[in-house]
PDB file of C-alpha atoms and ligand atoms in Angstrom:
ATOM      1  CA  UNK A   1     109.528  12.559 -74.198  1.00  0.00           C
ATOM      2  CA  UNK A   2     112.468  10.707 -73.508  1.00  0.00           C
ATOM      3  CA  UNK A   3     111.697   7.427 -72.872  1.00  0.00           C
ATOM      4  CA  UNK A   4     114.550   4.938 -70.795  1.00  0.00           C
ATOM      5  CA  UNK A   5     115.320   1.584 -70.024  1.00  0.00           C
ATOM      6  CA  UNK A   6     118.669   2.212 -68.904  1.00  0.00           C
ATOM      7  CA  UNK A   7     119.016   3.784 -64.886  1.00  0.00           C
ATOM      8  CA  UNK A   8     122.448   4.574 -65.293  1.00  0.00           C
ATOM      9  CA  UNK A   9     121.652   6.863 -68.342  1.00  0.00           C
ATOM     10  CA  UNK A  10     118.752   8.116 -66.120  1.00  0.00           C
ATOM     11  CA  UNK A  11     121.169   8.999 -64.087  1.00  0.00           C
ATOM     12  CA  UNK A  12     123.440  10.711 -66.263  1.00  0.00           C
ATOM     13  CA  UNK A  13     120.274  12.832 -67.499  1.00  0.00           C
ATOM     14  CA  UNK A  14     119.152  13.793 -63.772  1.00  0.00           C
ATOM     15  CA  UNK A  15     122.475  15.145 -63.172  1.00  0.00           C
ATOM     16  CA  UNK A  16     122.122  17.817 -65.587  1.00  0.00           C
ATOM     17  CA  UNK A  17     118.401  18.490 -64.580  1.00  0.00           C
ATOM     18  CA  UNK A  18     118.880  21.770 -62.278  1.00  0.00           C
ATOM     19  CA  UNK A  19     114.694  22.882 -62.232  1.00  0.00           C
ATOM     20  CA  UNK A  20     112.016  21.187 -60.516  1.00  0.00           C
ATOM     21  CA  UNK A  21     111.468  17.647 -61.053  1.00  0.00           C
ATOM     22  CA  UNK A  22     107.690  15.965 -60.572  1.00  0.00           C
ATOM     23  CA  UNK A  23     107.313  12.334 -60.242  1.00  0.00           C
ATOM     24  CA  UNK A  24     104.702   9.675 -60.689  1.00  0.00           C
ATOM     25  CA  UNK A  25     105.797   6.484 -60.578  1.00  0.00           C
ATOM     26  CA  UNK A  26     103.113   3.481 -61.522  1.00  0.00           C
ATOM     27  CA  UNK A  27     102.839  -0.185 -62.689  1.00  0.00           C
ATOM     28  CA  UNK A  28     101.231   0.949 -65.977  1.00  0.00           C
ATOM     29  CA  UNK A  29      98.185   0.812 -67.656  1.00  0.00           C
ATOM     30  CA  UNK A  30      97.386   4.056 -67.066  1.00  0.00           C
ATOM     31  CA  UNK A  31      94.204   5.221 -67.111  1.00  0.00           C
ATOM     32  CA  UNK A  32      92.397   8.949 -65.874  1.00  0.00           C
ATOM     33  CA  UNK A  33      93.390   8.565 -62.155  1.00  0.00           C
ATOM     34  CA  UNK A  34      97.281   8.199 -63.494  1.00  0.00           C
ATOM     35  CA  UNK A  35      96.831  10.967 -65.945  1.00  0.00           C
ATOM     36  CA  UNK A  36      95.318  13.740 -63.581  1.00  0.00           C
ATOM     37  CA  UNK A  37      98.625  12.936 -61.167  1.00  0.00           C
ATOM     38  CA  UNK A  38     100.744  13.791 -64.242  1.00  0.00           C
ATOM     39  CA  UNK A  39      98.500  16.648 -65.152  1.00  0.00           C
ATOM     40  CA  UNK A  40      99.000  17.959 -61.554  1.00  0.00           C
ATOM     41  CA  UNK A  41     102.903  17.421 -61.879  1.00  0.00           C
ATOM     42  CA  UNK A  42     103.490  19.106 -65.064  1.00  0.00           C
ATOM     43  CA  UNK A  43     101.238  21.959 -63.719  1.00  0.00           C
ATOM     44  CA  UNK A  44     103.638  22.525 -61.158  1.00  0.00           C
ATOM     45  CA  UNK A  45     107.215  21.590 -62.257  1.00  0.00           C
ATOM     46  CA  UNK A  46     109.472  22.037 -65.097  1.00  0.00           C
ATOM     47  CA  UNK A  47     110.242  18.469 -65.913  1.00  0.00           C
ATOM     48  CA  UNK A  48     107.888  15.160 -65.203  1.00  0.00           C
ATOM     49  CA  UNK A  49     109.385  12.118 -64.408  1.00  0.00           C
ATOM     50  CA  UNK A  50     106.809   8.796 -64.792  1.00  0.00           C
ATOM     51  CA  UNK A  51     108.080   5.591 -64.331  1.00  0.00           C
ATOM     52  CA  UNK A  52     106.316   2.107 -65.344  1.00  0.00           C
ATOM     53  CA  UNK A  53     107.747  -1.070 -63.505  1.00  0.00           C
ATOM     54  CA  UNK A  54     105.378  -3.692 -62.092  1.00  0.00           C
ATOM     55  CA  UNK A  55     106.853  -4.466 -59.045  1.00  0.00           C
ATOM     56  CA  UNK A  56     106.740  -8.114 -57.979  1.00  0.00           C
ATOM     57  CA  UNK A  57     107.772  -7.715 -54.652  1.00  0.00           C
ATOM     58  CA  UNK A  58     104.256  -6.151 -53.516  1.00  0.00           C
ATOM     59  CA  UNK A  59     102.417  -9.010 -55.239  1.00  0.00           C
ATOM     60  CA  UNK A  60     101.700 -11.317 -52.489  1.00  0.00           C
ATOM     61  CA  UNK A  61      99.916 -13.518 -54.890  1.00  0.00           C
ATOM     62  CA  UNK A  62     102.250 -14.727 -58.100  1.00  0.00           C
ATOM     63  CA  UNK A  63      98.727 -14.924 -60.353  1.00  0.00           C
ATOM     64  CA  UNK A  64      97.847 -11.247 -59.161  1.00  0.00           C
ATOM     65  CA  UNK A  65     101.470 -10.282 -60.928  1.00  0.00           C
ATOM     66  CA  UNK A  66     101.019 -12.780 -63.735  1.00  0.00           C
ATOM     67  CA  UNK A  67      97.351 -11.295 -64.959  1.00  0.00           C
ATOM     68  CA  UNK A  68      98.519  -7.287 -63.868  1.00  0.00           C
ATOM     69  CA  UNK A  69      97.770  -5.659 -67.580  1.00  0.00           C
ATOM     70  CA  UNK A  70     100.881  -4.542 -69.724  1.00  0.00           C
ATOM     71  CA  UNK A  71      99.827  -1.860 -72.442  1.00  0.00           C
ATOM     72  CA  UNK A  72     102.915  -0.020 -72.600  1.00  0.00           C
ATOM     73  CA  UNK A  73     102.294   1.439 -76.244  1.00  0.00           C
ATOM     74  CA  UNK A  74      99.215   3.136 -75.406  1.00  0.00           C
ATOM     75  CA  UNK A  75     100.633   4.181 -71.956  1.00  0.00           C
ATOM     76  CA  UNK A  76     103.200   6.160 -73.629  1.00  0.00           C
ATOM     77  CA  UNK A  77     100.868   7.522 -75.915  1.00  0.00           C
ATOM     78  CA  UNK A  78      98.832   9.015 -73.029  1.00  0.00           C
ATOM     79  CA  UNK A  79     101.861   9.568 -71.064  1.00  0.00           C
ATOM     80  CA  UNK A  80     102.995  12.242 -74.127  1.00  0.00           C
ATOM     81  CA  UNK A  81      99.494  13.870 -74.012  1.00  0.00           C
ATOM     82  CA  UNK A  82      99.664  14.514 -69.953  1.00  0.00           C
ATOM     83  CA  UNK A  83     102.866  16.415 -70.682  1.00  0.00           C
ATOM     84  CA  UNK A  84     105.513  14.047 -69.804  1.00  0.00           C
ATOM     85  CA  UNK A  85     108.753  14.608 -70.178  1.00  0.00           C
ATOM     86  CA  UNK A  86     110.556  10.740 -69.424  1.00  0.00           C
ATOM     87  CA  UNK A  87     109.634   7.677 -69.202  1.00  0.00           C
ATOM     88  CA  UNK A  88     111.307   5.204 -66.794  1.00  0.00           C
ATOM     89  CA  UNK A  89     111.118   1.455 -67.767  1.00  0.00           C
ATOM     90  CA  UNK A  90     113.660  -0.473 -65.272  1.00  0.00           C
ATOM     91  CA  UNK A  91     113.637  -3.967 -64.866  1.00  0.00           C
ATOM     92  CA  UNK A  92     113.886  -6.371 -62.045  1.00  0.00           C
ATOM     93  CA  UNK A  93     117.491  -6.441 -61.964  1.00  0.00           C
ATOM     94  CA  UNK A  94     118.535  -2.979 -61.927  1.00  0.00           C
ATOM     95  CA  UNK A  95     115.476  -2.421 -59.331  1.00  0.00           C
ATOM     96  CA  UNK A  96     116.684  -5.307 -56.794  1.00  0.00           C
ATOM     97  CA  UNK A  97     120.313  -5.736 -57.528  1.00  0.00           C
ATOM     98  CA  UNK A  98     120.472  -6.849 -54.077  1.00  0.00           C
ATOM     99  CA  UNK A  99     117.549  -9.479 -54.519  1.00  0.00           C
ATOM    100  CA  UNK A 100     115.292  -7.889 -52.203  1.00  0.00           C
ATOM    101  CA  UNK A 101     117.790  -8.482 -49.380  1.00  0.00           C
ATOM    102  CA  UNK A 102     117.021  -5.072 -48.125  1.00  0.00           C
ATOM    103  CA  UNK A 103     113.458  -4.526 -47.585  1.00  0.00           C
ATOM    104  CA  UNK A 104     111.476  -1.734 -45.652  1.00  0.00           C
ATOM    105  CA  UNK A 105     108.924  -2.834 -43.238  1.00  0.00           C
ATOM    106  CA  UNK A 106     106.666  -0.850 -41.099  1.00  0.00           C
ATOM    107  CA  UNK A 107     105.469  -2.615 -38.322  1.00  0.00           C
ATOM    108  CA  UNK A 108     102.163  -0.929 -37.204  1.00  0.00           C
ATOM    109  CA  UNK A 109      99.754   0.333 -39.711  1.00  0.00           C
ATOM    110  CA  UNK A 110     100.600  -1.568 -42.463  1.00  0.00           C
ATOM    111  CA  UNK A 111      99.891  -5.184 -40.995  1.00  0.00           C
ATOM    112  CA  UNK A 112      95.951  -3.303 -41.004  1.00  0.00           C
ATOM    113  CA  UNK A 113      93.168  -2.707 -43.658  1.00  0.00           C
ATOM    114  CA  UNK A 114      95.100  -4.090 -46.866  1.00  0.00           C
ATOM    115  CA  UNK A 115      97.614  -5.570 -45.163  1.00  0.00           C
ATOM    116  CA  UNK A 116      95.781  -7.752 -43.412  1.00  0.00           C
ATOM    117  CA  UNK A 117      95.078  -9.905 -46.197  1.00  0.00           C
ATOM    118  CA  UNK A 118      98.333  -9.372 -48.532  1.00  0.00           C
ATOM    119  CA  UNK A 119     101.413  -9.789 -45.986  1.00  0.00           C
ATOM    120  CA  UNK A 120     104.219  -8.260 -47.256  1.00  0.00           C
ATOM    121  CA  UNK A 121     102.241  -5.776 -49.525  1.00  0.00           C
ATOM    122  CA  UNK A 122     103.185  -2.762 -48.256  1.00  0.00           C
ATOM    123  CA  UNK A 123     107.031  -4.085 -47.404  1.00  0.00           C
ATOM    124  CA  UNK A 124     107.200  -4.298 -51.057  1.00  0.00           C
ATOM    125  CA  UNK A 125     105.445  -0.697 -52.098  1.00  0.00           C
ATOM    126  CA  UNK A 126     107.564   1.165 -49.301  1.00  0.00           C
ATOM    127  CA  UNK A 127     110.772  -0.584 -50.706  1.00  0.00           C
ATOM    128  CA  UNK A 128     110.497  -0.326 -54.228  1.00  0.00           C
ATOM    129  CA  UNK A 129     109.134   3.576 -53.885  1.00  0.00           C
ATOM    130  CA  UNK A 130     112.473   4.645 -51.512  1.00  0.00           C
ATOM    131  CA  UNK A 131     114.367   2.947 -54.724  1.00  0.00           C
ATOM    132  CA  UNK A 132     112.577   4.974 -57.519  1.00  0.00           C
ATOM    133  CA  UNK A 133     113.010   8.104 -55.018  1.00  0.00           C
ATOM    134  CA  UNK A 134     116.401   7.593 -55.006  1.00  0.00           C
ATOM    135  CA  UNK A 135     116.805   7.027 -57.819  1.00  0.00           C
ATOM    136  CA  UNK A 136     114.583   9.932 -59.575  1.00  0.00           C
ATOM    137  CA  UNK A 137     115.164  12.568 -56.861  1.00  0.00           C
ATOM    138  CA  UNK A 138     112.238  14.512 -57.386  1.00  0.00           C
ATOM    139  CA  UNK A 139     110.694  17.958 -55.855  1.00  0.00           C
ATOM    140  CA  UNK A 140     107.390  16.367 -55.597  1.00  0.00           C
ATOM    141  CA  UNK A 141     105.700  13.346 -55.865  1.00  0.00           C
ATOM    142  CA  UNK A 142     102.109  12.455 -56.991  1.00  0.00           C
ATOM    143  CA  UNK A 143      99.876   9.491 -55.490  1.00  0.00           C
ATOM    144  CA  UNK A 144      96.665   9.374 -55.967  1.00  0.00           C
ATOM    145  CA  UNK A 145      94.428   9.035 -52.404  1.00  0.00           C
ATOM    146  CA  UNK A 146      92.348   5.923 -53.807  1.00  0.00           C
ATOM    147  CA  UNK A 147      95.202   4.134 -52.198  1.00  0.00           C
ATOM    148  CA  UNK A 148      94.853   6.263 -48.888  1.00  0.00           C
ATOM    149  CA  UNK A 149      96.988   3.582 -46.911  1.00  0.00           C
ATOM    150  CA  UNK A 150      99.796   3.563 -49.570  1.00  0.00           C
ATOM    151  CA  UNK A 151      99.246   7.472 -49.145  1.00  0.00           C
ATOM    152  CA  UNK A 152      99.815   7.691 -45.842  1.00  0.00           C
ATOM    153  CA  UNK A 153     102.185   4.944 -45.661  1.00  0.00           C
ATOM    154  CA  UNK A 154     104.829   6.670 -47.965  1.00  0.00           C
ATOM    155  CA  UNK A 155     103.990   9.856 -46.324  1.00  0.00           C
ATOM    156  CA  UNK A 156     105.206   8.995 -43.147  1.00  0.00           C
ATOM    157  CA  UNK A 157     108.475   7.053 -44.775  1.00  0.00           C
ATOM    158  CA  UNK A 158     109.337   9.900 -46.212  1.00  0.00           C
ATOM    159  CA  UNK A 159     109.096  12.126 -43.073  1.00  0.00           C
ATOM    160  CA  UNK A 160     110.451   9.268 -40.973  1.00  0.00           C
ATOM    161  CA  UNK A 161     114.070   9.019 -43.041  1.00  0.00           C
ATOM    162  CA  UNK A 162     114.341  12.818 -44.203  1.00  0.00           C
ATOM    163  CA  UNK A 163     113.589  11.914 -47.866  1.00  0.00           C
ATOM    164  CA  UNK A 164     113.550  15.341 -49.008  1.00  0.00           C
ATOM    165  CA  UNK A 165     110.661  14.944 -51.837  1.00  0.00           C
ATOM    166  CA  UNK A 166     107.289  16.805 -51.172  1.00  0.00           C
ATOM    167  CA  UNK A 167     104.799  13.930 -51.249  1.00  0.00           C
ATOM    168  CA  UNK A 168     101.592  15.011 -52.882  1.00  0.00           C
ATOM    169  CA  UNK A 169      97.855  13.045 -52.414  1.00  0.00           C
ATOM    170  CA  UNK A 170      95.734  13.623 -55.479  1.00  0.00           C
ATOM    171  CA  UNK A 171      92.050  13.186 -55.423  1.00  0.00           C
ATOM    172  CA  UNK A 172      90.138   9.973 -56.433  1.00  0.00           C
ATOM    173  CA  UNK A 173      89.510  10.188 -60.347  1.00  0.00           C
ATOM    174  CA  UNK A 174      85.864   8.386 -60.259  1.00  0.00           C
ATOM    175  CA  UNK A 175      83.577   7.042 -63.168  1.00  0.00           C
ATOM    176  CA  UNK A 176      80.356   8.567 -63.722  1.00  0.00           C
ATOM    177  CA  UNK A 177      78.632   5.767 -61.126  1.00  0.00           C
ATOM    178  CA  UNK A 178      81.384   6.377 -58.685  1.00  0.00           C
ATOM    179  CA  UNK A 179      83.846   3.762 -59.628  1.00  0.00           C
ATOM    180  CA  UNK A 180      87.020   4.632 -58.575  1.00  0.00           C
ATOM    181  CA  UNK A 181      89.551   4.513 -61.751  1.00  0.00           C
ATOM    182  CA  UNK A 182      92.181   1.739 -61.593  1.00  0.00           C
ATOM    183  CA  UNK A 183      94.297  -0.336 -63.517  1.00  0.00           C
ATOM    184  CA  UNK A 184      91.923  -3.503 -61.922  1.00  0.00           C
ATOM    185  CA  UNK A 185      88.370  -2.082 -63.107  1.00  0.00           C
ATOM    186  CA  UNK A 186      89.679  -3.591 -67.157  1.00  0.00           C
ATOM    187  CA  UNK A 187      89.232  -7.258 -65.507  1.00  0.00           C
ATOM    188  CA  UNK A 188      85.401  -6.953 -64.596  1.00  0.00           C
ATOM    189  CA  UNK A 189      82.944  -8.696 -67.247  1.00  0.00           C
ATOM    190  CA  UNK A 190      79.783  -6.973 -67.758  1.00  0.00           C
ATOM    191  CA  UNK A 191      77.567  -7.933 -64.213  1.00  0.00           C
ATOM    192  CA  UNK A 192      80.479  -7.887 -62.386  1.00  0.00           C
ATOM    193  CA  UNK A 193      81.240  -3.956 -63.432  1.00  0.00           C
ATOM    194  CA  UNK A 194      77.579  -3.429 -62.828  1.00  0.00           C
ATOM    195  CA  UNK A 195      77.665  -4.517 -59.041  1.00  0.00           C
ATOM    196  CA  UNK A 196      81.107  -2.568 -58.681  1.00  0.00           C
ATOM    197  CA  UNK A 197      79.200   0.311 -59.877  1.00  0.00           C
ATOM    198  CA  UNK A 198      77.562   0.253 -56.591  1.00  0.00           C
ATOM    199  CA  UNK A 199      80.878  -0.176 -54.200  1.00  0.00           C
ATOM    200  CA  UNK A 200      81.411   3.718 -53.640  1.00  0.00           C
ATOM    201  CA  UNK A 201      77.770   4.726 -53.146  1.00  0.00           C
ATOM    202  CA  UNK A 202      76.948   1.534 -50.524  1.00  0.00           C
ATOM    203  CA  UNK A 203      80.336   2.894 -48.603  1.00  0.00           C
ATOM    204  CA  UNK A 204      79.210   6.397 -48.445  1.00  0.00           C
ATOM    205  CA  UNK A 205      75.685   6.322 -47.654  1.00  0.00           C
ATOM    206  CA  UNK A 206      76.277   3.718 -44.710  1.00  0.00           C
ATOM    207  CA  UNK A 207      75.748   4.924 -41.119  1.00  0.00           C
ATOM    208  CA  UNK A 208      78.486   3.523 -39.858  1.00  0.00           C
ATOM    209  CA  UNK A 209      81.183   0.265 -40.744  1.00  0.00           C
ATOM    210  CA  UNK A 210      79.272  -2.298 -39.784  1.00  0.00           C
ATOM    211  CA  UNK A 211      76.394  -1.122 -41.392  1.00  0.00           C
ATOM    212  CA  UNK A 212      78.551  -0.753 -45.090  1.00  0.00           C
ATOM    213  CA  UNK A 213      79.634  -4.264 -44.165  1.00  0.00           C
ATOM    214  CA  UNK A 214      76.264  -5.760 -44.247  1.00  0.00           C
ATOM    215  CA  UNK A 215      75.010  -3.351 -47.291  1.00  0.00           C
ATOM    216  CA  UNK A 216      77.736  -4.458 -49.438  1.00  0.00           C
ATOM    217  CA  UNK A 217      77.815  -8.263 -48.788  1.00  0.00           C
ATOM    218  CA  UNK A 218      74.163  -7.614 -49.208  1.00  0.00           C
ATOM    219  CA  UNK A 219      74.576  -6.429 -53.001  1.00  0.00           C
ATOM    220  CA  UNK A 220      76.566  -9.545 -53.428  1.00  0.00           C
ATOM    221  CA  UNK A 221      80.179  -8.700 -52.882  1.00  0.00           C
ATOM    222  CA  UNK A 222      82.598 -10.434 -50.805  1.00  0.00           C
ATOM    223  CA  UNK A 223      84.063  -7.730 -48.115  1.00  0.00           C
ATOM    224  CA  UNK A 224      87.697  -8.064 -47.058  1.00  0.00           C
ATOM    225  CA  UNK A 225      87.351  -5.057 -44.739  1.00  0.00           C
ATOM    226  CA  UNK A 226      85.499  -1.829 -43.913  1.00  0.00           C
ATOM    227  CA  UNK A 227      87.402   0.305 -41.656  1.00  0.00           C
ATOM    228  CA  UNK A 228      87.236   4.083 -40.596  1.00  0.00           C
ATOM    229  CA  UNK A 229      91.109   5.312 -40.158  1.00  0.00           C
ATOM    230  CA  UNK A 230      91.087   9.299 -39.324  1.00  0.00           C
ATOM    231  CA  UNK A 231      88.525  10.688 -41.460  1.00  0.00           C
ATOM    232  CA  UNK A 232      88.036   8.178 -44.319  1.00  0.00           C
ATOM    233  CA  UNK A 233      86.407   4.901 -44.387  1.00  0.00           C
ATOM    234  CA  UNK A 234      88.061   2.554 -46.157  1.00  0.00           C
ATOM    235  CA  UNK A 235      87.589  -0.458 -47.922  1.00  0.00           C
ATOM    236  CA  UNK A 236      88.505  -3.990 -49.692  1.00  0.00           C
ATOM    237  CA  UNK A 237      85.749  -6.037 -51.735  1.00  0.00           C
ATOM    238  CA  UNK A 238      86.297  -9.016 -53.865  1.00  0.00           C
ATOM    239  CA  UNK A 239      83.761  -9.059 -56.855  1.00  0.00           C
ATOM    240  CA  UNK A 240      83.596 -11.909 -58.948  1.00  0.00           C
ATOM    241  CA  UNK A 241      84.149 -11.934 -62.566  1.00  0.00           C
ATOM    242  CA  UNK A 242      84.040 -15.002 -64.877  1.00  0.00           C
ATOM    243  CA  UNK A 243      87.002 -17.093 -63.058  1.00  0.00           C
ATOM    244  CA  UNK A 244      88.433 -13.930 -61.465  1.00  0.00           C
ATOM    245  CA  UNK A 245      88.769 -12.718 -58.381  1.00  0.00           C
ATOM    246  CA  UNK A 246      88.833  -9.040 -58.253  1.00  0.00           C
ATOM    247  CA  UNK A 247      89.671  -6.826 -55.574  1.00  0.00           C
ATOM    248  CA  UNK A 248      89.055  -3.409 -55.229  1.00  0.00           C
ATOM    249  CA  UNK A 249      89.316  -0.364 -52.478  1.00  0.00           C
ATOM    250  CA  UNK A 250      88.034   2.255 -52.068  1.00  0.00           C
ATOM    251  CA  UNK A 251      87.486   5.143 -49.447  1.00  0.00           C
ATOM    252  CA  UNK A 252      85.236   8.253 -48.703  1.00  0.00           C
ATOM    253  CA  UNK A 253      85.324  11.133 -46.418  1.00  0.00           C
ATOM    254  CA  UNK A 254      83.362  10.861 -42.967  1.00  0.00           C
ATOM    255  CA  UNK A 255      83.318  12.685 -39.639  1.00  0.00           C
ATOM    256  CA  UNK A 256      85.975  11.712 -37.529  1.00  0.00           C
ATOM    257  CA  UNK A 257      89.269  12.978 -36.136  1.00  0.00           C
ATOM    258  CA  UNK A 258      92.277  13.796 -38.281  1.00  0.00           C
ATOM    259  CA  UNK A 259      95.349  11.393 -38.505  1.00  0.00           C
ATOM    260  CA  UNK A 260      98.622  13.041 -37.085  1.00  0.00           C
ATOM    261  CA  UNK A 261      99.428  12.852 -40.865  1.00  0.00           C
ATOM    262  CA  UNK A 262      96.640  14.444 -41.963  1.00  0.00           C
ATOM    263  CA  UNK A 263      96.862  17.212 -39.639  1.00  0.00           C
ATOM    264  CA  UNK A 264     100.107  18.036 -40.719  1.00  0.00           C
ATOM    265  CA  UNK A 265      98.829  18.276 -44.229  1.00  0.00           C
ATOM    266  CA  UNK A 266      96.065  20.567 -43.026  1.00  0.00           C
ATOM    267  CA  UNK A 267      97.951  22.951 -41.160  1.00  0.00           C
ATOM    268  CA  UNK A 268     100.476  22.846 -44.304  1.00  0.00           C
TER     269      UNK A 268
HETATM  270  O1  PAF B 301     100.244   2.493 -56.295  1.00  0.00           O
HETATM  271  C1  PAF B 301     101.057   2.092 -57.038  1.00  0.00           C
HETATM  272  O2  PAF B 301     101.023   1.892 -58.655  1.00  0.00           O
HETATM  273  C2  PAF B 301     102.427   1.302 -56.525  1.00  0.00           C
HETATM  274  O3  PAF B 301     101.949   0.689 -55.377  1.00  0.00           O
HETATM  275  C3  PAF B 301     102.976   1.843 -56.966  1.00  0.00           C
HETATM  276  C4  PAF B 301     103.433   3.426 -56.086  1.00  0.00           C
HETATM  277  C5  PAF B 301     103.707   1.897 -58.146  1.00  0.00           C
HETATM  278  C6  PAF B 301     104.884   1.063 -55.903  1.00  0.00           C
HETATM  279  O4  PAF B 301     105.118   0.082 -57.196  1.00  0.00           O
END
């Protein structure tokens, strides 16, 4: 497994790759959810490229950025065991040589759901993902469906801008009690972790969005939103863990009409 910090070196390596490249962009702190993406890529492509880059421009809260976990040594060991061929570790200077003068905005869906109280978040995500896709030029790129809104936006962006990469959405990987795997789970203390374990079942078992809000509040979570989009009931909650407020997201399947992007997936 090659570990590269210099993106010029990567571009030279990429120029000589002729067989299929699968790509998993991450911000590190790898967990089973990421490993499932890496395994899916390794099974379908000759080469799997992992990027680890904590993207400052998608954090609207500087404290959230500052406390983002850094577990590089453990991440590299996990990457090796999941069949990764190349790990890219770019830095801010390489990713944002423009100083973030150029930004990719989506003006409808990005300001709803997680965009409501995280202004600019999806601009940061879409901008860095476009840069990474152009840098890696993968045949396929893998994203977890836990971040459903992110997945939809990236898929639409790639179609809109004729990006020739297939965007593959992978199933949510959950803990035994249903909590979706997330790097943020590491920030939960014991009582907060126990409360977080009820998030998924309360969301899935409610008859509608309003009842889900009530049930989550009654359990002691602060609710940022519960909103059904197409066939997914999406939610974000904030759980207190000691001095920290930990924001968690999840989504579950509910009856509804497929979104245009989902319809294309179903037909494909
Ligand atoms: O899902 C994430 O970890 C990030 O939003 C991504 C896609 C790596 C972009 O920084």
